[in-house]
Amino acid sequence: MTDFMSHFSSIPEPRIERCRRHELMDIIFLSICAVLCGAEGWEEIEDFGHARLDWLKRYFPYEQGIPKHDTIARVLSRLDPTALQNSFISWVNAASQLTDGEVVAIDGKTVRRSFQTGNRKSAIHMVSAWACQNNMVLGQRKVNEKSNEITAIPALLELLELKGCIVTIDAMGCQTAIAETIIKQGADYVLALKGNQGDLSEEVEQLFKYEGDTGLKEQTVKDVGSGHGRIETRRCRQIEINKKWLTLSERWPKLKTIIEIEATRDCGNKCTFEKRYYISSLALDAKKAGDAVRSHWAVENKLHWVLDVTFREDESRIRRGHGAEVMSTLRRLTLNLLKMNTTSKASLKRKRKIAAMDEKLLTELIAGN
C-alpha cells in the first residue's frame, strides 16, 4: 500500500494552506477506494467514506473525519490532471512489465456528458493506451479542445515504456511524426491506412493488385472463427516493400511491410466483405501482423465497452473544473486494480459490489493482489 500511494504523493496541493482541513492524500485515497467500490459521484464518495471510515484509518489518519462531498468535489476538480495521469503511469510502470511482442492499442474515447452548454465547453476526449495481453490501461492523455488525437498521441507515447512492443493505431494516428515517436521508444508500429494518406493509400492498394508482377516477398495466412451466430473468415496478406515499388516509403521511419486484411462475415442470410490496409515496421510474418491487427480491437471491447457498461462513464454528469478528467483517470486506475486481482473469479461489476461489502476483497484489490 505504501508503494502504491507513493506514486501519488508528488501531486501538487491545489489549496492554499489556511483552507486545508483534510489532507490531500486522505481525499485521493478515499476517492480511489470509493470508485473501486462503485461510487460514481461526489456524494457517493462521501457515503463510502462514512461507511468504511474504520477501514480507511488503517492506511491514513483521517484526523478530521470524512470530508463533505462539496470539499471532495472542490479539491478533485482543482487537481492538476496531468500530474495525476503521470502518477498513474508511474504506478503502472512499476506494477507491470510488458513482454516482447505485446500489442499496445492506442485509441480515443469521448466522455459524452462532460460538456457544458453555458460556457460552450465541449465534452472531453481521452486517448488511452491499452496493453492487449496484460489487460491494463498503461496511460491516458486528454485531447485539447481545439486540437485532435494527432497531438495527444505522441505526448502519451513519450511517457510509456514500449521497448519491444507493437503499437497499433487507427487511421487518425497514421502520421509520420507518430511513427517516428514509436520507433524512438524502441517499439514497432502497425498503422491503419485510409484516405487521410491519399497517395500512399493508392500506392499500397495498387501493390496488392499487382504484387505478382513485382517480385516482392509475400506471406498470407487465413483463419476462420465463429460465435454469436456468425462465421468470420479473415485473410492477412503481408508484402515486404522497397523504395522502388513504394515511392513514399522513405518518409516513414523503418517502414518494412504493408498489410491487407480481407474479412468476410456470414450471419444467417447476410454476408459482408471488407478490405483494410496497414503500414508497418514489422518484418515479414503474416501471422504476427494479423494477430496485431486483430488485437487492436481489444481497446474497444475490453476498455471502452467496460467503461460505458460497468463504470457508466458516458452517463457521468461531472463537469466542474478538471473533475471529468480526474474521474476518468480514477476509473482507469481502478479498472487496472480489478483486472490485476485473481483471487475472485467474479465479473468486474460483481467484484465492485462485493468489495463494497467485503473488506477482505477490498484490501486485496487496493493492494494489487
Tab-separated table of C-alpha atoms in Angstrom:
chain	number	residue	atom	x	y	z
A	1	MET	CA	0.000	0.000	0.000
A	2	THR	CA	2.864	2.355	0.817
A	3	ASP	CA	4.427	1.647	-2.584
A	4	PHE	CA	1.085	2.165	-4.337
A	5	MET	CA	0.307	5.539	-2.776
A	6	SER	CA	3.905	6.763	-3.007
A	7	HIS	CA	3.378	7.268	-6.735
A	8	PHE	CA	0.637	9.814	-5.987
A	9	SER	CA	2.460	11.755	-3.254
A	10	SER	CA	4.015	14.147	-5.786
A	11	ILE	CA	0.641	15.556	-6.927
A	12	PRO	CA	0.702	19.277	-6.065
A	13	GLU	CA	-1.708	20.605	-3.455
A	14	PRO	CA	-4.308	22.846	-5.186
A	15	ARG	CA	-5.427	24.640	-1.997
A	16	ILE	CA	-3.828	27.453	-0.016
A	17	GLU	CA	-2.627	26.409	3.434
A	18	ARG	CA	-5.310	28.109	5.530
A	19	CYS	CA	-8.030	26.264	3.574
A	20	ARG	CA	-6.661	22.778	4.226
A	21	ARG	CA	-8.713	20.932	6.792
A	22	HIS	CA	-8.418	17.492	5.209
A	23	GLU	CA	-5.132	16.110	3.884
A	24	LEU	CA	-4.850	15.780	0.111
A	25	MET	CA	-3.724	12.139	0.280
A	26	ASP	CA	-6.726	11.332	2.501
A	27	ILE	CA	-9.061	12.641	-0.218
A	28	ILE	CA	-7.229	10.929	-3.103
A	29	PHE	CA	-7.109	7.551	-1.325
A	30	LEU	CA	-10.775	7.847	-0.321
A	31	SER	CA	-11.764	8.625	-3.919
A	32	ILE	CA	-9.778	5.704	-5.397
A	33	CYS	CA	-11.336	3.231	-2.961
A	34	ALA	CA	-14.839	4.641	-3.436
A	35	VAL	CA	-14.672	4.452	-7.250
A	36	LEU	CA	-13.274	0.931	-6.898
A	37	CYS	CA	-16.421	0.010	-4.942
A	38	GLY	CA	-18.857	1.556	-7.407
A	39	ALA	CA	-19.083	5.255	-6.461
A	40	GLU	CA	-19.978	7.414	-9.464
A	41	GLY	CA	-20.195	10.910	-7.967
A	42	TRP	CA	-19.050	13.159	-5.144
A	43	GLU	CA	-21.928	12.295	-2.776
A	44	GLU	CA	-21.339	8.562	-3.210
A	45	ILE	CA	-17.629	9.022	-2.435
A	46	GLU	CA	-18.603	10.732	0.833
A	47	ASP	CA	-21.135	7.971	1.637
A	48	PHE	CA	-18.489	5.297	1.096
A	49	GLY	CA	-16.108	7.170	3.403
A	50	HIS	CA	-18.591	7.254	6.286
A	51	ALA	CA	-19.388	3.547	5.819
A	52	ARG	CA	-15.713	2.482	5.690
A	53	LEU	CA	-14.029	5.063	7.952
A	54	ASP	CA	-12.518	2.465	10.305
A	55	TRP	CA	-11.032	0.577	7.345
A	56	LEU	CA	-9.685	3.779	5.764
A	57	LYS	CA	-7.945	4.703	9.035
A	58	ARG	CA	-5.732	1.642	8.679
A	59	TYR	CA	-3.888	3.487	5.916
A	60	PHE	CA	-4.345	7.222	6.532
A	61	PRO	CA	-5.183	9.167	9.715
A	62	TYR	CA	-8.392	10.990	8.672
A	63	GLU	CA	-7.996	13.146	11.771
A	64	GLN	CA	-10.843	15.411	10.634
A	65	GLY	CA	-13.074	12.530	9.580
A	66	ILE	CA	-14.556	12.231	6.107
A	67	PRO	CA	-14.787	15.481	4.077
A	68	LYS	CA	-18.134	16.692	2.763
A	69	HIS	CA	-18.938	15.940	-0.845
A	70	ASP	CA	-18.568	19.661	-1.677
A	71	THR	CA	-14.998	19.545	-0.364
A	72	ILE	CA	-14.246	16.375	-2.331
A	73	ALA	CA	-15.643	17.974	-5.493
A	74	ARG	CA	-13.745	21.214	-4.959
A	75	VAL	CA	-10.391	19.503	-4.341
A	76	LEU	CA	-10.575	16.896	-7.121
A	77	SER	CA	-11.880	19.440	-9.634
A	78	ARG	CA	-8.837	21.616	-8.947
A	79	LEU	CA	-6.234	18.841	-9.072
A	80	ASP	CA	-3.634	19.026	-11.807
A	81	PRO	CA	-4.926	16.267	-14.141
A	82	THR	CA	-1.565	15.913	-15.890
A	83	ALA	CA	0.196	15.317	-12.562
A	84	LEU	CA	-2.420	12.707	-11.646
A	85	GLN	CA	-2.013	10.957	-15.010
A	86	ASN	CA	1.782	10.984	-14.651
A	87	SER	CA	1.433	9.408	-11.207
A	88	PHE	CA	-0.895	6.806	-12.694
A	89	ILE	CA	1.631	5.972	-15.445
A	90	SER	CA	4.421	5.795	-12.855
A	91	TRP	CA	2.423	3.253	-10.834
A	92	VAL	CA	1.576	1.171	-13.932
A	93	ASN	CA	5.235	1.079	-14.987
A	94	ALA	CA	6.194	-0.152	-11.516
A	95	ALA	CA	3.309	-2.632	-11.192
A	96	SER	CA	3.573	-4.344	-14.589
A	97	GLN	CA	6.128	-5.427	-17.143
A	98	LEU	CA	5.334	-5.665	-20.829
A	99	THR	CA	6.739	-8.618	-22.730
A	100	ASP	CA	8.331	-8.503	-26.166
A	101	GLY	CA	5.648	-8.510	-28.823
A	102	GLU	CA	2.949	-7.113	-26.519
A	103	VAL	CA	0.347	-5.258	-28.585
A	104	VAL	CA	-0.381	-1.779	-27.243
A	105	ALA	CA	-3.534	-0.325	-28.803
A	106	ILE	CA	-3.941	3.462	-28.852
A	107	ASP	CA	-7.448	4.836	-29.205
A	108	GLY	CA	-9.599	7.728	-28.039
A	109	LYS	CA	-12.943	7.920	-26.248
A	110	THR	CA	-15.255	10.863	-25.561
A	111	VAL	CA	-16.853	11.262	-22.123
A	112	ARG	CA	-20.130	12.206	-23.727
A	113	ARG	CA	-21.926	14.073	-20.933
A	114	SER	CA	-18.945	16.102	-19.726
A	115	PHE	CA	-19.863	19.072	-21.938
A	116	GLN	CA	-21.020	22.410	-20.518
A	117	THR	CA	-23.586	24.325	-22.552
A	118	GLY	CA	-23.332	27.557	-20.550
A	119	ASN	CA	-19.682	28.275	-21.256
A	120	ARG	CA	-19.614	26.327	-24.546
A	121	LYS	CA	-17.223	23.710	-23.209
A	122	SER	CA	-17.110	20.567	-25.351
A	123	ALA	CA	-17.138	17.049	-23.935
A	124	ILE	CA	-13.615	15.896	-23.087
A	125	HIS	CA	-11.899	13.334	-25.320
A	126	MET	CA	-9.320	10.998	-23.753
A	127	VAL	CA	-6.678	8.984	-25.627
A	128	SER	CA	-5.727	5.745	-23.855
A	129	ALA	CA	-3.006	3.127	-24.296
A	130	TRP	CA	-4.263	-0.436	-23.715
A	131	ALA	CA	-1.933	-3.417	-23.229
A	132	CYS	CA	-3.866	-6.179	-25.003
A	133	GLN	CA	-2.153	-9.177	-23.371
A	134	ASN	CA	-1.847	-7.714	-19.858
A	135	ASN	CA	-5.374	-6.237	-19.997
A	136	MET	CA	-4.262	-2.962	-18.456
A	137	VAL	CA	-4.508	0.741	-19.200
A	138	LEU	CA	-0.921	1.978	-19.498
A	139	GLY	CA	-1.807	5.669	-19.528
A	140	GLN	CA	-4.018	8.345	-20.995
A	141	ARG	CA	-3.966	11.930	-22.196
A	142	LYS	CA	-6.702	14.479	-22.783
A	143	VAL	CA	-7.085	15.911	-26.284
A	144	ASN	CA	-7.047	19.703	-26.226
A	145	GLU	CA	-10.357	21.316	-27.152
A	146	LYS	CA	-9.052	22.992	-30.329
A	147	SER	CA	-6.956	20.012	-31.389
A	148	ASN	CA	-7.339	16.282	-32.101
A	149	GLU	CA	-5.753	12.942	-31.303
A	150	ILE	CA	-2.769	13.635	-33.571
A	151	THR	CA	-1.242	15.977	-30.970
A	152	ALA	CA	-2.200	13.918	-27.896
A	153	ILE	CA	-0.864	10.548	-29.124
A	154	PRO	CA	2.857	11.498	-29.306
A	155	ALA	CA	2.679	13.120	-25.852
A	156	LEU	CA	1.238	9.898	-24.441
A	157	LEU	CA	3.695	7.614	-26.259
A	158	GLU	CA	6.690	9.525	-24.912
A	159	LEU	CA	5.643	8.697	-21.336
A	160	LEU	CA	5.254	4.948	-21.845
A	161	GLU	CA	7.810	2.154	-21.660
A	162	LEU	CA	7.238	0.460	-25.023
A	163	LYS	CA	10.504	-1.259	-25.874
A	164	GLY	CA	9.806	-4.456	-27.814
A	165	CYS	CA	6.063	-3.771	-28.107
A	166	ILE	CA	3.855	-3.405	-31.185
A	167	VAL	CA	1.828	-0.179	-31.195
A	168	THR	CA	-1.414	-0.224	-33.189
A	169	ILE	CA	-3.376	2.934	-34.051
A	170	ASP	CA	-6.349	3.629	-36.305
A	171	ALA	CA	-6.202	5.847	-39.402
A	172	MET	CA	-6.262	9.089	-37.388
A	173	GLY	CA	-2.836	8.211	-35.995
A	174	CYS	CA	-1.289	7.326	-39.358
A	175	GLN	CA	1.207	10.215	-39.227
A	176	THR	CA	4.963	10.249	-39.812
A	177	ALA	CA	5.606	12.089	-36.519
A	178	ILE	CA	3.708	9.430	-34.578
A	179	ALA	CA	5.564	6.620	-36.357
A	180	GLU	CA	8.868	8.332	-35.521
A	181	THR	CA	7.919	8.621	-31.836
A	182	ILE	CA	7.077	4.910	-31.711
A	183	ILE	CA	10.422	3.948	-33.255
A	184	LYS	CA	12.263	6.241	-30.799
A	185	GLN	CA	10.554	4.393	-27.944
A	186	GLY	CA	12.010	1.115	-29.224
A	187	ALA	CA	8.690	-0.278	-30.462
A	188	ASP	CA	7.210	-1.322	-33.813
A	189	TYR	CA	4.064	0.106	-35.365
A	190	VAL	CA	1.029	-1.092	-37.291
A	191	LEU	CA	-0.909	1.940	-38.564
A	192	ALA	CA	-4.273	1.777	-40.323
A	193	LEU	CA	-4.285	3.386	-43.735
A	194	LYS	CA	-7.225	5.317	-45.186
A	195	GLY	CA	-7.977	8.383	-47.259
A	196	ASN	CA	-6.084	10.746	-44.942
A	197	GLN	CA	-2.913	9.427	-46.629
A	198	GLY	CA	-4.284	9.617	-50.168
A	199	ASP	CA	-1.208	8.990	-52.348
A	200	LEU	CA	0.270	6.386	-50.003
A	201	SER	CA	-3.081	4.621	-49.726
A	202	GLU	CA	-3.394	4.432	-53.524
A	203	GLU	CA	0.135	3.075	-53.911
A	204	VAL	CA	-0.477	0.362	-51.298
A	205	GLU	CA	-3.739	-0.742	-52.937
A	206	GLN	CA	-2.039	-0.921	-56.321
A	207	LEU	CA	0.799	-3.030	-54.923
A	208	PHE	CA	-1.648	-5.601	-53.607
A	209	LYS	CA	-3.360	-5.716	-57.007
A	210	TYR	CA	-0.180	-6.312	-58.992
A	211	GLU	CA	2.180	-7.835	-56.408
A	212	GLY	CA	2.657	-10.946	-58.571
A	213	ASP	CA	4.465	-8.834	-61.181
A	214	THR	CA	6.776	-7.058	-58.728
A	215	GLY	CA	8.759	-9.973	-57.359
A	216	LEU	CA	8.307	-8.713	-53.791
A	217	LYS	CA	8.205	-11.235	-50.949
A	218	GLU	CA	4.736	-12.022	-49.633
A	219	GLN	CA	3.103	-14.131	-46.927
A	220	THR	CA	-0.568	-14.996	-46.491
A	221	VAL	CA	-2.402	-16.576	-43.557
A	222	LYS	CA	-6.093	-17.401	-43.209
A	223	ASP	CA	-8.223	-18.214	-40.190
A	224	VAL	CA	-11.902	-18.863	-39.584
A	225	GLY	CA	-13.772	-18.034	-36.390
A	226	SER	CA	-17.346	-18.366	-35.251
A	227	GLY	CA	-19.508	-17.025	-32.468
A	228	HIS	CA	-22.728	-15.137	-31.726
A	229	GLY	CA	-24.406	-16.771	-34.726
A	230	ARG	CA	-21.864	-15.643	-37.304
A	231	ILE	CA	-18.860	-17.073	-39.126
A	232	GLU	CA	-15.940	-14.778	-39.902
A	233	THR	CA	-13.158	-15.600	-42.344
A	234	ARG	CA	-10.052	-13.430	-42.188
A	235	ARG	CA	-7.130	-13.406	-44.604
A	236	CYS	CA	-3.972	-11.468	-43.874
A	237	ARG	CA	-1.562	-10.699	-46.724
A	238	GLN	CA	1.734	-9.035	-45.930
A	239	ILE	CA	4.209	-7.754	-48.529
A	240	GLU	CA	7.820	-6.725	-47.932
A	241	ILE	CA	8.346	-3.417	-49.726
A	242	ASN	CA	11.205	-1.319	-51.076
A	243	LYS	CA	11.566	2.247	-52.340
A	244	LYS	CA	11.274	1.198	-55.979
A	245	TRP	CA	7.718	-0.047	-55.608
A	246	LEU	CA	6.538	2.265	-52.825
A	247	THR	CA	7.943	5.697	-53.574
A	248	LEU	CA	6.552	7.339	-50.429
A	249	SER	CA	8.094	4.763	-48.100
A	250	GLU	CA	11.180	6.902	-47.414
A	251	ARG	CA	9.002	9.365	-45.479
A	252	TRP	CA	8.124	6.691	-42.922
A	253	PRO	CA	10.775	5.595	-40.405
A	254	LYS	CA	11.749	1.922	-40.725
A	255	LEU	CA	8.724	1.070	-42.871
A	256	LYS	CA	9.226	-2.558	-43.909
A	257	THR	CA	5.889	-4.122	-44.843
A	258	ILE	CA	2.354	-3.355	-45.909
A	259	ILE	CA	-0.665	-5.403	-44.797
A	260	GLU	CA	-4.031	-6.210	-46.350
A	261	ILE	CA	-6.828	-7.689	-44.231
A	262	GLU	CA	-9.776	-9.279	-46.020
A	263	ALA	CA	-12.695	-10.053	-43.704
A	264	THR	CA	-15.834	-11.936	-44.755
A	265	ARG	CA	-18.655	-12.227	-42.233
A	266	ASP	CA	-21.611	-14.601	-42.711
A	267	CYS	CA	-24.553	-14.041	-40.395
A	268	GLY	CA	-27.626	-16.011	-41.465
A	269	ASN	CA	-28.650	-14.769	-44.905
A	270	LYS	CA	-26.448	-11.687	-44.675
A	271	CYS	CA	-22.844	-11.630	-45.887
A	272	THR	CA	-20.460	-8.668	-45.605
A	273	PHE	CA	-16.977	-8.200	-47.010
A	274	GLU	CA	-14.331	-5.551	-46.372
A	275	LYS	CA	-10.670	-4.840	-47.036
A	276	ARG	CA	-8.404	-2.840	-44.753
A	277	TYR	CA	-4.830	-1.703	-45.332
A	278	TYR	CA	-1.965	-1.015	-42.919
A	279	ILE	CA	1.662	0.054	-42.983
A	280	SER	CA	4.120	-1.462	-40.536
A	281	SER	CA	7.706	-1.570	-39.310
A	282	LEU	CA	7.295	-5.311	-38.645
A	283	ALA	CA	9.347	-7.784	-40.642
A	284	LEU	CA	7.614	-10.285	-42.930
A	285	ASP	CA	5.469	-12.505	-40.671
A	286	ALA	CA	1.822	-12.570	-41.745
A	287	LYS	CA	0.569	-14.396	-38.658
A	288	LYS	CA	2.191	-11.890	-36.287
A	289	ALA	CA	0.877	-8.979	-38.348
A	290	GLY	CA	-2.648	-10.419	-38.474
A	291	ASP	CA	-2.665	-11.058	-34.727
A	292	ALA	CA	-1.551	-7.478	-34.047
A	293	VAL	CA	-4.335	-6.045	-36.215
A	294	ARG	CA	-6.956	-8.254	-34.588
A	295	SER	CA	-5.689	-7.497	-31.060
A	296	HIS	CA	-6.231	-3.772	-31.607
A	297	TRP	CA	-9.985	-4.185	-31.185
A	298	ALA	CA	-9.446	-5.190	-27.548
A	299	VAL	CA	-9.250	-1.489	-26.700
A	300	GLU	CA	-12.910	-1.192	-27.766
A	301	ASN	CA	-14.176	-4.451	-26.269
A	302	LYS	CA	-12.200	-4.590	-23.026
A	303	LEU	CA	-11.712	-0.915	-22.217
A	304	HIS	CA	-14.241	1.431	-23.805
A	305	TRP	CA	-17.155	-1.015	-23.540
A	306	VAL	CA	-16.312	-1.754	-19.883
A	307	LEU	CA	-16.056	1.952	-19.047
A	308	ASP	CA	-19.508	2.543	-20.533
A	309	VAL	CA	-21.289	-0.535	-19.187
A	310	THR	CA	-19.561	-1.290	-15.865
A	311	PHE	CA	-18.426	2.219	-14.867
A	312	ARG	CA	-21.241	4.086	-16.705
A	313	GLU	CA	-18.747	6.712	-17.841
A	314	ASP	CA	-20.933	8.144	-20.599
A	315	GLU	CA	-23.681	8.846	-18.049
A	316	SER	CA	-21.418	10.824	-15.698
A	317	ARG	CA	-22.535	14.444	-15.258
A	318	ILE	CA	-19.317	15.546	-13.536
A	319	ARG	CA	-18.233	18.724	-15.337
A	320	ARG	CA	-16.761	21.095	-12.773
A	321	GLY	CA	-13.190	22.238	-13.427
A	322	HIS	CA	-10.928	19.272	-14.109
A	323	GLY	CA	-13.396	16.910	-12.415
A	324	ALA	CA	-14.351	14.927	-15.528
A	325	GLU	CA	-10.709	14.358	-16.478
A	326	VAL	CA	-9.703	13.388	-12.927
A	327	MET	CA	-12.596	10.938	-12.575
A	328	SER	CA	-11.735	9.467	-15.970
A	329	THR	CA	-8.238	8.682	-14.675
A	330	LEU	CA	-9.597	7.207	-11.435
A	331	ARG	CA	-11.895	4.882	-13.401
A	332	ARG	CA	-8.985	3.567	-15.449
A	333	LEU	CA	-6.825	3.189	-12.353
A	334	THR	CA	-9.483	1.156	-10.562
A	335	LEU	CA	-10.136	-0.884	-13.710
A	336	ASN	CA	-6.470	-1.919	-13.578
A	337	LEU	CA	-6.811	-2.900	-9.914
A	338	LEU	CA	-9.854	-5.032	-10.741
A	339	LYS	CA	-8.087	-6.692	-13.687
A	340	MET	CA	-4.966	-7.417	-11.622
A	341	ASN	CA	-6.932	-9.300	-8.977
A	342	THR	CA	-7.095	-13.086	-9.415
A	343	THR	CA	-8.432	-14.129	-6.001
A	344	SER	CA	-12.033	-13.530	-7.104
A	345	LYS	CA	-13.467	-15.046	-10.286
A	346	ALA	CA	-16.474	-12.704	-10.259
A	347	SER	CA	-17.187	-10.292	-13.118
A	348	LEU	CA	-15.887	-6.741	-12.789
A	349	LYS	CA	-19.351	-5.477	-11.881
A	350	ARG	CA	-19.755	-8.119	-9.158
A	351	LYS	CA	-16.234	-7.511	-7.857
A	352	ARG	CA	-17.068	-3.854	-7.278
A	353	LYS	CA	-20.234	-4.751	-5.378
A	354	ILE	CA	-18.505	-7.433	-3.318
A	355	ALA	CA	-15.644	-5.062	-2.461
A	356	ALA	CA	-18.182	-2.507	-1.190
A	357	MET	CA	-19.489	-5.133	1.254
A	358	ASP	CA	-16.396	-7.246	1.982
A	359	GLU	CA	-13.342	-5.524	3.464
A	360	LYS	CA	-11.176	-8.566	2.749
A	361	LEU	CA	-11.668	-8.290	-1.032
A	362	LEU	CA	-11.341	-4.502	-0.886
A	363	THR	CA	-7.988	-4.902	0.887
A	364	GLU	CA	-6.815	-7.382	-1.733
A	365	LEU	CA	-7.901	-5.124	-4.603
A	366	ILE	CA	-6.264	-1.978	-3.295
A	367	ALA	CA	-3.077	-3.903	-2.584
A	368	GLY	CA	-2.955	-5.125	-6.181
A	369	ASN	CA	-3.267	-8.823	-5.260
